[in-house]
PDB file of C-alpha atoms and ligand atoms in Angstrom:
ATOM      1  CA  UNK R 829      57.819 -40.552 -29.521  1.00  0.00           C
ATOM      2  CA  UNK R 830      58.720 -37.076 -30.688  1.00  0.00           C
ATOM      3  CA  UNK R 831      55.231 -35.737 -31.543  1.00  0.00           C
ATOM      4  CA  UNK R 832      53.970 -37.033 -28.176  1.00  0.00           C
ATOM      5  CA  UNK R 833      56.600 -35.102 -26.298  1.00  0.00           C
ATOM      6  CA  UNK R 834      55.710 -31.953 -28.185  1.00  0.00           C
ATOM      7  CA  UNK R 835      52.033 -32.444 -27.417  1.00  0.00           C
ATOM      8  CA  UNK R 836      52.737 -32.772 -23.705  1.00  0.00           C
ATOM      9  CA  UNK R 837      54.874 -29.666 -23.721  1.00  0.00           C
ATOM     10  CA  UNK R 838      52.162 -27.545 -25.291  1.00  0.00           C
ATOM     11  CA  UNK R 839      49.466 -29.139 -23.161  1.00  0.00           C
ATOM     12  CA  UNK R 840      51.353 -28.312 -19.956  1.00  0.00           C
ATOM     13  CA  UNK R 841      51.822 -24.735 -21.048  1.00  0.00           C
ATOM     14  CA  UNK R 842      48.103 -24.383 -21.837  1.00  0.00           C
ATOM     15  CA  UNK R 843      47.118 -25.866 -18.468  1.00  0.00           C
ATOM     16  CA  UNK R 844      49.610 -23.610 -16.729  1.00  0.00           C
ATOM     17  CA  UNK R 845      48.247 -20.508 -18.432  1.00  0.00           C
ATOM     18  CA  UNK R 846      44.650 -21.487 -17.567  1.00  0.00           C
ATOM     19  CA  UNK R 847      45.561 -22.015 -13.920  1.00  0.00           C
ATOM     20  CA  UNK R 848      47.308 -18.666 -13.853  1.00  0.00           C
ATOM     21  CA  UNK R 849      44.235 -16.963 -15.370  1.00  0.00           C
ATOM     22  CA  UNK R 850      42.000 -18.680 -12.826  1.00  0.00           C
ATOM     23  CA  UNK R 851      44.045 -17.379  -9.943  1.00  0.00           C
ATOM     24  CA  UNK R 852      44.208 -13.961 -11.533  1.00  0.00           C
ATOM     25  CA  UNK R 853      40.422 -13.780 -11.797  1.00  0.00           C
ATOM     26  CA  UNK R 854      40.001 -15.037  -8.261  1.00  0.00           C
ATOM     27  CA  UNK R 855      42.350 -12.436  -6.829  1.00  0.00           C
ATOM     28  CA  UNK R 856      40.809  -9.665  -8.916  1.00  0.00           C
ATOM     29  CA  UNK R 857      37.243 -10.595  -7.865  1.00  0.00           C
ATOM     30  CA  UNK R 858      38.283 -10.845  -4.260  1.00  0.00           C
ATOM     31  CA  UNK R 859      39.852  -7.425  -4.191  1.00  0.00           C
ATOM     32  CA  UNK R 860      36.905  -5.918  -6.093  1.00  0.00           C
ATOM     33  CA  UNK R 861      34.396  -7.267  -3.630  1.00  0.00           C
ATOM     34  CA  UNK R 862      36.463  -5.955  -0.752  1.00  0.00           C
ATOM     35  CA  UNK R 863      36.240  -2.490  -2.252  1.00  0.00           C
ATOM     36  CA  UNK R 864      32.591  -2.561  -3.299  1.00  0.00           C
ATOM     37  CA  UNK R 865      30.351  -4.996  -1.385  1.00  0.00           C
ATOM     38  CA  UNK R 866      32.260  -4.670   1.831  1.00  0.00           C
ATOM     39  CA  UNK R 867      31.972  -0.919   1.847  1.00  0.00           C
ATOM     40  CA  UNK R 868      28.708  -0.182   0.087  1.00  0.00           C
ATOM     41  CA  UNK R 869      26.533  -3.040   1.257  1.00  0.00           C
ATOM     42  CA  UNK R 870      27.617  -4.583   4.490  1.00  0.00           C
ATOM     43  CA  UNK R 871      28.492  -1.349   6.190  1.00  0.00           C
ATOM     44  CA  UNK R 872      25.329   0.569   5.396  1.00  0.00           C
ATOM     45  CA  UNK R 873      22.899   1.340   8.175  1.00  0.00           C
ATOM     46  CA  UNK R 874      20.103  -0.422   6.292  1.00  0.00           C
ATOM     47  CA  UNK R 875      21.995  -3.680   5.908  1.00  0.00           C
ATOM     48  CA  UNK R 876      23.098  -3.615   9.496  1.00  0.00           C
ATOM     49  CA  UNK R 877      19.657  -2.979  10.936  1.00  0.00           C
ATOM     50  CA  UNK R 878      18.156  -5.710   8.743  1.00  0.00           C
ATOM     51  CA  UNK R 879      20.813  -8.114   9.911  1.00  0.00           C
ATOM     52  CA  UNK R 880      20.251  -7.129  13.535  1.00  0.00           C
ATOM     53  CA  UNK R 881      16.533  -7.770  12.999  1.00  0.00           C
ATOM     54  CA  UNK R 882      17.189 -11.223  11.526  1.00  0.00           C
ATOM     55  CA  UNK R 883      19.524 -12.384  14.259  1.00  0.00           C
ATOM     56  CA  UNK R 884      17.745 -10.849  17.223  1.00  0.00           C
ATOM     57  CA  UNK R 885      16.679 -13.258  19.962  1.00  0.00           C
ATOM     58  CA  UNK R 886      13.160 -14.700  19.737  1.00  0.00           C
ATOM     59  CA  UNK R 887      12.335 -13.671  23.266  1.00  0.00           C
ATOM     60  CA  UNK R 888      13.487 -11.118  25.737  1.00  0.00           C
ATOM     61  CA  UNK R 889      13.603 -11.383  29.498  1.00  0.00           C
ATOM     62  CA  UNK R 890      11.501  -8.910  31.416  1.00  0.00           C
ATOM     63  CA  UNK R 891      13.249  -8.156  34.660  1.00  0.00           C
ATOM     64  CA  UNK R 892      11.082  -7.531  37.703  1.00  0.00           C
ATOM     65  CA  UNK R 893      10.251  -3.876  38.019  1.00  0.00           C
ATOM     66  CA  UNK R 894      10.728  -3.202  34.318  1.00  0.00           C
ATOM     67  CA  UNK R 895       7.994  -1.047  32.843  1.00  0.00           C
ATOM     68  CA  UNK R 896       5.977  -3.365  30.616  1.00  0.00           C
ATOM     69  CA  UNK R 897       3.166  -0.978  29.836  1.00  0.00           C
ATOM     70  CA  UNK R 898       5.035   1.215  27.389  1.00  0.00           C
ATOM     71  CA  UNK R 899       4.768  -0.935  24.233  1.00  0.00           C
ATOM     72  CA  UNK R 900       1.119  -1.719  24.955  1.00  0.00           C
ATOM     73  CA  UNK R 901       0.265   1.932  25.441  1.00  0.00           C
ATOM     74  CA  UNK R 902       2.069   2.813  22.244  1.00  0.00           C
ATOM     75  CA  UNK R 903       0.147   0.193  20.285  1.00  0.00           C
ATOM     76  CA  UNK R 904      -3.151   1.359  21.759  1.00  0.00           C
ATOM     77  CA  UNK R 905      -2.386   4.935  20.836  1.00  0.00           C
ATOM     78  CA  UNK R 906      -1.568   3.873  17.285  1.00  0.00           C
ATOM     79  CA  UNK R 907      -4.876   2.000  16.983  1.00  0.00           C
ATOM     80  CA  UNK R 908      -6.827   4.909  18.416  1.00  0.00           C
ATOM     81  CA  UNK R 909      -5.180   7.310  16.010  1.00  0.00           C
ATOM     82  CA  UNK R 910      -5.722   5.105  12.948  1.00  0.00           C
ATOM     83  CA  UNK R 911      -9.408   5.635  12.025  1.00  0.00           C
ATOM     84  CA  UNK R 912      -8.916   9.319  11.567  1.00  0.00           C
ATOM     85  CA  UNK R 913     -11.342  11.818  10.116  1.00  0.00           C
ATOM     86  CA  UNK R 914     -14.494  10.607   8.364  1.00  0.00           C
ATOM     87  CA  UNK R 915     -14.224  11.047   4.610  1.00  0.00           C
ATOM     88  CA  UNK R 916     -15.497  14.319   3.271  1.00  0.00           C
ATOM     89  CA  UNK R 917     -18.732  14.610   1.306  1.00  0.00           C
ATOM     90  CA  UNK R 918     -17.206  15.070  -2.126  1.00  0.00           C
ATOM     91  CA  UNK R 919     -14.897  12.064  -1.640  1.00  0.00           C
ATOM     92  CA  UNK R 920     -17.816   9.795  -0.687  1.00  0.00           C
ATOM     93  CA  UNK R 921     -19.999  11.281  -3.434  1.00  0.00           C
ATOM     94  CA  UNK R 922     -17.376  10.620  -6.101  1.00  0.00           C
ATOM     95  CA  UNK R 923     -16.619   7.225  -4.600  1.00  0.00           C
ATOM     96  CA  UNK R 924     -20.119   5.779  -4.900  1.00  0.00           C
ATOM     97  CA  UNK R 925     -23.054   8.202  -5.069  1.00  0.00           C
ATOM     98  CA  UNK R 926     -21.987   9.690  -8.415  1.00  0.00           C
ATOM     99  CA  UNK R 927     -22.666   6.321 -10.064  1.00  0.00           C
ATOM    100  CA  UNK R 928     -26.380   7.159  -9.946  1.00  0.00           C
ATOM    101  CA  UNK R 929     -26.596  10.792  -8.892  1.00  0.00           C
ATOM    102  CA  UNK R 930     -24.168  12.298 -11.415  1.00  0.00           C
ATOM    103  CA  UNK R 931     -26.595  11.931 -14.300  1.00  0.00           C
ATOM    104  CA  UNK R 932     -29.728  10.680 -12.556  1.00  0.00           C
ATOM    105  CA  UNK R 933     -29.732   6.980 -13.361  1.00  0.00           C
ATOM    106  CA  UNK R 934     -32.811   4.896 -12.483  1.00  0.00           C
ATOM    107  CA  UNK R 935     -34.809   7.805 -11.102  1.00  0.00           C
ATOM    108  CA  UNK R 936     -32.072   9.231  -8.893  1.00  0.00           C
ATOM    109  CA  UNK R 937     -32.200  13.004  -8.568  1.00  0.00           C
ATOM    110  CA  UNK R 938     -29.165  14.291 -10.480  1.00  0.00           C
ATOM    111  CA  UNK R 939     -26.750  16.489  -8.595  1.00  0.00           C
ATOM    112  CA  UNK R 940     -27.266  20.143  -9.516  1.00  0.00           C
ATOM    113  CA  UNK R 941     -30.831  19.539 -10.775  1.00  0.00           C
ATOM    114  CA  UNK R 942     -32.542  22.145  -8.597  1.00  0.00           C
ATOM    115  CA  UNK R 943     -36.076  21.182  -9.638  1.00  0.00           C
ATOM    116  CA  UNK R 944     -35.548  17.562  -8.702  1.00  0.00           C
ATOM    117  CA  UNK R 945     -33.948  18.424  -5.375  1.00  0.00           C
ATOM    118  CA  UNK R 946     -36.193  21.276  -4.168  1.00  0.00           C
ATOM    119  CA  UNK R 947     -39.035  19.067  -2.870  1.00  0.00           C
ATOM    120  CA  UNK R 948     -36.553  16.614  -1.359  1.00  0.00           C
ATOM    121  CA  UNK R 949     -34.595  19.357   0.394  1.00  0.00           C
ATOM    122  CA  UNK R 950     -37.924  20.650   1.719  1.00  0.00           C
ATOM    123  CA  UNK R 951     -38.259  17.427   3.740  1.00  0.00           C
ATOM    124  CA  UNK R 952     -35.374  18.563   5.913  1.00  0.00           C
ATOM    125  CA  UNK R 953     -31.872  17.224   6.138  1.00  0.00           C
ATOM    126  CA  UNK R 954     -32.718  14.655   8.849  1.00  0.00           C
ATOM    127  CA  UNK R 955     -35.071  12.861   6.470  1.00  0.00           C
ATOM    128  CA  UNK R 956     -32.540  13.015   3.652  1.00  0.00           C
ATOM    129  CA  UNK R 957     -29.833  11.634   5.951  1.00  0.00           C
ATOM    130  CA  UNK R 958     -32.068   8.779   7.082  1.00  0.00           C
ATOM    131  CA  UNK R 959     -33.133   7.937   3.538  1.00  0.00           C
ATOM    132  CA  UNK R 960     -29.537   7.900   2.367  1.00  0.00           C
ATOM    133  CA  UNK R 961     -28.315   5.756   5.287  1.00  0.00           C
ATOM    134  CA  UNK R 962     -31.190   3.283   5.498  1.00  0.00           C
ATOM    135  CA  UNK R 963     -32.274   3.245   1.882  1.00  0.00           C
ATOM    136  CA  UNK R 964     -35.473   4.630   0.457  1.00  0.00           C
ATOM    137  CA  UNK R 965     -38.159   3.523  -1.970  1.00  0.00           C
ATOM    138  CA  UNK R 966     -39.738   6.613  -3.438  1.00  0.00           C
ATOM    139  CA  UNK R 967     -41.937   7.357  -6.403  1.00  0.00           C
ATOM    140  CA  UNK R 968     -39.097   7.593  -8.918  1.00  0.00           C
ATOM    141  CA  UNK R 969     -36.945   4.628  -7.923  1.00  0.00           C
ATOM    142  CA  UNK R 970     -35.035   2.812  -5.199  1.00  0.00           C
ATOM    143  CA  UNK R 971     -32.205   4.405  -3.281  1.00  0.00           C
ATOM    144  CA  UNK R 972     -30.141   1.509  -1.781  1.00  0.00           C
ATOM    145  CA  UNK R 973     -28.904   1.879   1.826  1.00  0.00           C
ATOM    146  CA  UNK R 974     -25.761   4.042   1.719  1.00  0.00           C
ATOM    147  CA  UNK R 975     -25.987   3.817  -2.063  1.00  0.00           C
ATOM    148  CA  UNK R 976     -24.519   0.321  -1.698  1.00  0.00           C
ATOM    149  CA  UNK R 977     -21.390   1.669  -0.044  1.00  0.00           C
ATOM    150  CA  UNK R 978     -21.847  -0.131   3.255  1.00  0.00           C
ATOM    151  CA  UNK R 979     -18.202   0.438   4.125  1.00  0.00           C
ATOM    152  CA  UNK R 980     -18.902   4.141   4.573  1.00  0.00           C
ATOM    153  CA  UNK R 981     -19.865   5.273   8.054  1.00  0.00           C
ATOM    154  CA  UNK R 982     -23.171   7.019   8.716  1.00  0.00           C
ATOM    155  CA  UNK R 983     -21.298  10.287   9.162  1.00  0.00           C
ATOM    156  CA  UNK R 984     -19.620   9.881   5.790  1.00  0.00           C
ATOM    157  CA  UNK R 985     -22.943   9.235   4.048  1.00  0.00           C
ATOM    158  CA  UNK R 986     -24.408  12.299   5.764  1.00  0.00           C
ATOM    159  CA  UNK R 987     -21.430  14.332   4.521  1.00  0.00           C
ATOM    160  CA  UNK R 988     -22.185  13.127   1.005  1.00  0.00           C
ATOM    161  CA  UNK R 989     -25.855  14.100   1.346  1.00  0.00           C
ATOM    162  CA  UNK R 990     -24.885  17.573   2.544  1.00  0.00           C
ATOM    163  CA  UNK R 991     -22.438  17.855  -0.338  1.00  0.00           C
ATOM    164  CA  UNK R 992     -25.096  16.879  -2.917  1.00  0.00           C
ATOM    165  CA  UNK R 993     -27.667  19.192  -1.345  1.00  0.00           C
ATOM    166  CA  UNK R 994     -25.152  22.030  -1.335  1.00  0.00           C
ATOM    167  CA  UNK R 995     -24.529  21.506  -5.055  1.00  0.00           C
ATOM    168  CA  UNK R 996     -28.251  21.349  -5.874  1.00  0.00           C
ATOM    169  CA  UNK R 997     -29.746  24.413  -4.187  1.00  0.00           C
TER     170      UNK R 997
HETATM  171  C1  LIG O 181     -27.833   2.589  -7.346  1.00  0.00           C
HETATM  172  C2  LIG O 181     -28.127   3.999  -7.568  1.00  0.00           C
HETATM  173  C3  LIG O 181     -27.891   4.969  -6.412  1.00  0.00           C
HETATM  174  C4  LIG O 181     -26.734   5.187  -5.723  1.00  0.00           C
HETATM  175  C5  LIG O 181     -25.367   4.520  -5.913  1.00  0.00           C
HETATM  176  C6  LIG O 181     -27.028   6.235  -4.769  1.00  0.00           C
HETATM  177  N1  LIG O 181     -28.325   6.626  -4.875  1.00  0.00           N
HETATM  178 FE1  LIG O 181     -29.231   8.059  -3.800  1.00  0.00          FE
HETATM  179  N2  LIG O 181     -30.976   7.743  -4.807  1.00  0.00           N
HETATM  180  C7  LIG O 181     -31.155   6.806  -5.826  1.00  0.00           C
HETATM  181  C8  LIG O 181     -32.510   6.876  -6.312  1.00  0.00           C
HETATM  182  C9  LIG O 181     -33.093   6.040  -7.429  1.00  0.00           C
HETATM  183  C10 LIG O 181     -33.140   7.890  -5.569  1.00  0.00           C
HETATM  184  C11 LIG O 181     -34.576   8.394  -5.707  1.00  0.00           C
HETATM  185  C12 LIG O 181     -35.522   7.562  -4.868  1.00  0.00           C
HETATM  186  C13 LIG O 181     -36.951   8.100  -5.041  1.00  0.00           C
HETATM  187  O1  LIG O 181     -37.181   9.237  -4.596  1.00  0.00           O
HETATM  188  O2  LIG O 181     -37.747   7.368  -5.623  1.00  0.00           O
HETATM  189  C14 LIG O 181     -32.147   8.407  -4.640  1.00  0.00           C
HETATM  190  C15 LIG O 181     -32.397   9.415  -3.738  1.00  0.00           C
HETATM  191  C16 LIG O 181     -31.479   9.939  -2.859  1.00  0.00           C
HETATM  192  C17 LIG O 181     -31.736  10.987  -1.913  1.00  0.00           C
HETATM  193  C18 LIG O 181     -33.059  11.710  -1.744  1.00  0.00           C
HETATM  194  C19 LIG O 181     -33.890  10.984  -0.715  1.00  0.00           C
HETATM  195  C20 LIG O 181     -35.228  11.658  -0.514  1.00  0.00           C
HETATM  196  O3  LIG O 181     -35.758  11.540   0.584  1.00  0.00           O
HETATM  197  O4  LIG O 181     -35.738  12.282  -1.443  1.00  0.00           O
HETATM  198  C21 LIG O 181     -30.582  11.219  -1.233  1.00  0.00           C
HETATM  199  C22 LIG O 181     -30.373  12.235  -0.143  1.00  0.00           C
HETATM  200  C23 LIG O 181     -29.612  10.284  -1.752  1.00  0.00           C
HETATM  201  N3  LIG O 181     -30.184   9.525  -2.737  1.00  0.00           N
HETATM  202  C24 LIG O 181     -28.318  10.223  -1.304  1.00  0.00           C
HETATM  203  C25 LIG O 181     -27.368   9.331  -1.798  1.00  0.00           C
HETATM  204  C26 LIG O 181     -26.031   9.245  -1.290  1.00  0.00           C
HETATM  205  C27 LIG O 181     -25.464  10.106  -0.178  1.00  0.00           C
HETATM  206  C28 LIG O 181     -25.407   8.283  -2.003  1.00  0.00           C
HETATM  207  C29 LIG O 181     -23.979   7.800  -1.842  1.00  0.00           C
HETATM  208  C30 LIG O 181     -23.584   7.393  -0.534  1.00  0.00           C
HETATM  209  C31 LIG O 181     -26.362   7.747  -2.963  1.00  0.00           C
HETATM  210  N4  LIG O 181     -27.546   8.424  -2.787  1.00  0.00           N
HETATM  211  C32 LIG O 181     -26.098   6.758  -3.875  1.00  0.00           C
HETATM  212  C33 LIG O 181     -30.189   5.951  -6.313  1.00  0.00           C
HETATM  213  C34 LIG O 181     -28.885   5.868  -5.877  1.00  0.00           C
END
């Protein structure tokens, strides 16, 4: 009987201490989160605007007479403003033309090679523009339309031609 009693005494004390520690940790964590999360997360402008975004209503009522054109006009203005300036000649040149024209691969006249460019420049810039945009089979090789960079606009390809010509006079 005696050893049993002693075991229960110690066991109860151990359980009691564990329960006390559990509560201690709970209270500590609770007060910590009050002081940190509550202040630094939930009260920040960012958190609040994200929350407002998440819980906003799916639809809004347009009252008669309300001006509905504003958001549409704003969106249209944004779209119109988006495709800004055409890319400059050196950007387009370095983006695609340099692949062949930097060193003169496959019969391409190398940029800066005045001898190779002189007779081409003599054709006039309209011809050079057309050949660059539409492609051109000449005596030294094949120039693919827009050098293969079909995503570039005609104006951008013309800028690149002018850039190459400027570097090769
Ligand atoms: C795949 C290689 C290649 C790429 C990329 C390339 N070219 Fe060419 N290009 C050529 C070749 C080859 C010729 C020479 C064709 C001939 O005269 O036989 C040429 C010739 C030209 C000419 C001279 C045309 C003429 O009438 O003499 C111009 C201008 C030109 N390229 C512009 C460009 C521009 C601008 C780009 C970039 C948008 C570009 N090329 C990208 C291969 C290329």
